[in-house]
Amino acid sequence: MSAVSVDRSASVGAGLRQVRIARGMTLRGLARCIDVSPATLSQIENGKTGLTVDRLNRIADALGVRPAEILEAGRAALTAPAEEPETLVATRSDPPGQVEACRQWREYEPLSLAPVLQAALEEILAVGYHGTSM
């Protein structure tokens, strides 16, 4: 990959981070909305992986902005002087309303199990694997 590509990816990622933070969305929350892992979104924001047009459009939709706004923020980040990074404190809660706005990631409907299997599962959960046999 050429240096130009790396710079371009880094600037788009920096612009994405600026817009995401300005819109009050967490990295995990945005990742959930666009059906990618938080690690993938982090790699995009840090310029470690490229951004497809389709994914840029999905991100822009989730943030409620035009794709051009993300790209413009990236260009501005490329020309702006480097700032001291903020000290961020991780929290486990999403901003109010964010969860409802996105499809729930990794949440599944309850399983319908046969009574014998359900009893065995409950026993494993109560006693622990080492104390049960099936």
mmCIF file of C-alpha atoms in Angstrom:
data_model
loop_
_atom_site.group_PDB
_atom_site.id
_atom_site.type_symbol
_atom_site.label_atom_id
_atom_site.label_comp_id
_atom_site.label_asym_id
_atom_site.label_seq_id
_atom_site.Cartn_x
_atom_site.Cartn_y
_atom_site.Cartn_z
ATOM 1 C CA MET A 1 0.000 0.000 0.000
ATOM 2 C CA SER A 2 1.373 3.407 -0.886
ATOM 3 C CA ALA A 3 1.889 6.246 1.567
ATOM 4 C CA VAL A 4 -0.893 8.208 -0.147
ATOM 5 C CA SER A 5 -3.399 5.425 0.570
ATOM 6 C CA VAL A 6 -2.349 5.227 4.203
ATOM 7 C CA ASP A 7 -2.707 8.997 4.628
ATOM 8 C CA ARG A 8 -6.103 8.956 2.948
ATOM 9 C CA SER A 9 -7.369 6.075 5.129
ATOM 10 C CA ALA A 10 -6.034 7.779 8.241
ATOM 11 C CA SER A 11 -7.739 11.079 7.375
ATOM 12 C CA VAL A 12 -11.089 9.415 6.614
ATOM 13 C CA GLY A 13 -10.830 7.463 9.861
ATOM 14 C CA ALA A 14 -10.019 10.601 11.832
ATOM 15 C CA GLY A 15 -12.976 12.359 10.239
ATOM 16 C CA LEU A 16 -15.224 9.430 11.064
ATOM 17 C CA ARG A 17 -14.110 9.538 14.698
ATOM 18 C CA GLN A 18 -14.756 13.305 14.899
ATOM 19 C CA VAL A 19 -18.261 12.981 13.459
ATOM 20 C CA ARG A 20 -19.088 9.947 15.628
ATOM 21 C CA ILE A 21 -18.025 11.725 18.813
ATOM 22 C CA ALA A 22 -19.790 14.942 17.786
ATOM 23 C CA ARG A 23 -22.998 12.933 17.279
ATOM 24 C CA GLY A 24 -22.615 11.414 20.761
ATOM 25 C CA MET A 25 -22.287 7.824 19.611
ATOM 26 C CA THR A 26 -19.895 5.304 21.120
ATOM 27 C CA LEU A 27 -17.630 3.153 18.995
ATOM 28 C CA ARG A 28 -19.471 0.033 20.173
ATOM 29 C CA GLY A 29 -22.841 1.639 19.524
ATOM 30 C CA LEU A 30 -21.942 2.582 15.950
ATOM 31 C CA ALA A 31 -20.394 -0.833 15.314
ATOM 32 C CA ARG A 32 -23.642 -2.431 16.485
ATOM 33 C CA CYS A 33 -25.663 -0.222 14.129
ATOM 34 C CA ILE A 34 -23.643 -1.124 11.043
ATOM 35 C CA ASP A 35 -23.181 -4.819 11.902
ATOM 36 C CA VAL A 36 -19.397 -4.862 12.306
ATOM 37 C CA SER A 37 -17.230 -5.622 15.296
ATOM 38 C CA PRO A 38 -15.921 -2.753 17.414
ATOM 39 C CA ALA A 39 -12.402 -3.881 16.428
ATOM 40 C CA THR A 40 -13.187 -3.406 12.726
ATOM 41 C CA LEU A 41 -14.587 0.065 13.322
ATOM 42 C CA SER A 42 -11.556 0.937 15.454
ATOM 43 C CA GLN A 43 -9.253 -0.174 12.624
ATOM 44 C CA ILE A 44 -11.146 2.056 10.194
ATOM 45 C CA GLU A 45 -10.901 5.041 12.557
ATOM 46 C CA ASN A 46 -7.172 4.442 13.042
ATOM 47 C CA GLY A 47 -6.481 4.110 9.306
ATOM 48 C CA LYS A 48 -5.470 0.448 9.613
ATOM 49 C CA THR A 49 -8.156 -0.774 7.209
ATOM 50 C CA GLY A 50 -9.889 0.821 4.266
ATOM 51 C CA LEU A 51 -13.469 1.986 4.045
ATOM 52 C CA THR A 52 -15.748 0.868 1.212
ATOM 53 C CA VAL A 53 -18.343 3.184 -0.283
ATOM 54 C CA ASP A 54 -21.106 0.857 0.934
ATOM 55 C CA ARG A 55 -19.783 0.895 4.496
ATOM 56 C CA LEU A 56 -19.291 4.678 4.378
ATOM 57 C CA ASN A 57 -22.952 5.042 3.366
ATOM 58 C CA ARG A 58 -24.111 2.730 6.185
ATOM 59 C CA ILE A 59 -22.011 4.668 8.712
ATOM 60 C CA ALA A 60 -23.357 8.003 7.464
ATOM 61 C CA ASP A 61 -26.942 6.703 7.716
ATOM 62 C CA ALA A 62 -26.359 5.449 11.258
ATOM 63 C CA LEU A 63 -24.870 8.812 12.275
ATOM 64 C CA GLY A 64 -27.561 10.818 10.472
ATOM 65 C CA VAL A 65 -25.107 12.728 8.279
ATOM 66 C CA ARG A 66 -24.171 12.837 4.608
ATOM 67 C CA PRO A 67 -21.120 10.758 3.582
ATOM 68 C CA ALA A 68 -19.507 13.982 2.356
ATOM 69 C CA GLU A 69 -19.528 15.344 5.923
ATOM 70 C CA ILE A 70 -17.361 12.439 7.087
ATOM 71 C CA LEU A 71 -14.956 12.954 4.189
ATOM 72 C CA GLU A 72 -14.817 16.725 4.784
ATOM 73 C CA ALA A 73 -14.088 16.154 8.478
ATOM 74 C CA GLY A 74 -11.301 13.807 7.374
ATOM 75 C CA ARG A 75 -9.759 16.441 5.129
ATOM 76 C CA ALA A 76 -9.944 18.981 7.958
ATOM 77 C CA ALA A 77 -8.303 16.505 10.338
ATOM 78 C CA LEU A 78 -5.475 15.967 7.852
ATOM 79 C CA THR A 79 -4.676 19.710 7.676
ATOM 80 C CA ALA A 80 -5.327 20.546 11.339
ATOM 81 C CA PRO A 81 -2.424 20.509 13.815
ATOM 82 C CA ALA A 82 -2.271 17.443 16.037
ATOM 83 C CA GLU A 83 -3.970 17.853 19.387
ATOM 84 C CA GLU A 84 -3.312 16.134 22.668
ATOM 85 C CA PRO A 85 -5.503 13.040 22.861
ATOM 86 C CA GLU A 86 -8.346 13.153 25.344
ATOM 87 C CA THR A 87 -8.374 10.850 28.313
ATOM 88 C CA LEU A 88 -11.501 8.812 27.833
ATOM 89 C CA VAL A 89 -13.273 6.844 30.519
ATOM 90 C CA ALA A 90 -14.978 3.709 29.265
ATOM 91 C CA THR A 91 -18.594 3.219 30.203
ATOM 92 C CA ARG A 92 -20.806 0.264 29.484
ATOM 93 C CA SER A 93 -24.023 2.174 28.883
ATOM 94 C CA ASP A 94 -25.096 3.649 25.575
ATOM 95 C CA PRO A 95 -26.585 7.148 25.337
ATOM 96 C CA PRO A 96 -30.381 7.222 25.823
ATOM 97 C CA GLY A 97 -32.265 6.214 22.705
ATOM 98 C CA GLN A 98 -29.222 4.794 20.945
ATOM 99 C CA VAL A 99 -30.093 1.191 21.700
ATOM 100 C CA GLU A 100 -33.609 1.601 20.307
ATOM 101 C CA ALA A 101 -32.250 3.227 17.146
ATOM 102 C CA CYS A 102 -30.047 0.258 16.286
ATOM 103 C CA ARG A 103 -30.727 -3.391 15.735
ATOM 104 C CA GLN A 104 -29.621 -5.332 18.794
ATOM 105 C CA TRP A 105 -26.311 -7.073 18.176
ATOM 106 C CA ARG A 106 -25.756 -10.542 19.612
ATOM 107 C CA GLU A 107 -29.170 -10.772 21.209
ATOM 108 C CA TYR A 108 -31.166 -13.854 20.341
ATOM 109 C CA GLU A 109 -34.667 -15.097 20.936
ATOM 110 C CA PRO A 110 -35.054 -17.646 23.767
ATOM 111 C CA LEU A 111 -34.483 -21.234 22.678
ATOM 112 C CA SER A 112 -37.284 -23.745 22.846
ATOM 113 C CA LEU A 113 -35.684 -26.852 24.372
ATOM 114 C CA ALA A 114 -37.039 -30.290 25.122
ATOM 115 C CA PRO A 115 -37.871 -30.660 28.848
ATOM 116 C CA VAL A 116 -35.040 -33.141 29.478
ATOM 117 C CA LEU A 117 -32.471 -30.928 27.788
ATOM 118 C CA GLN A 118 -33.819 -27.850 29.622
ATOM 119 C CA ALA A 119 -33.472 -29.676 32.980
ATOM 120 C CA ALA A 120 -29.925 -30.764 32.133
ATOM 121 C CA LEU A 121 -28.974 -27.210 31.142
ATOM 122 C CA GLU A 122 -30.428 -25.793 34.364
ATOM 123 C CA GLU A 123 -28.464 -28.376 36.381
ATOM 124 C CA ILE A 124 -25.221 -27.509 34.587
ATOM 125 C CA LEU A 125 -25.808 -23.824 35.278
ATOM 126 C CA ALA A 126 -26.671 -24.458 38.942
ATOM 127 C CA VAL A 127 -23.998 -27.021 39.827
ATOM 128 C CA GLY A 128 -21.335 -26.394 37.228
ATOM 129 C CA TYR A 129 -20.078 -28.612 34.473
ATOM 130 C CA HIS A 130 -17.793 -30.622 36.750
ATOM 131 C CA GLY A 131 -20.717 -31.831 38.890
ATOM 132 C CA THR A 132 -23.047 -33.013 36.147
ATOM 133 C CA SER A 133 -23.226 -35.679 33.520
ATOM 134 C CA MET A 134 -25.498 -36.076 30.549
#
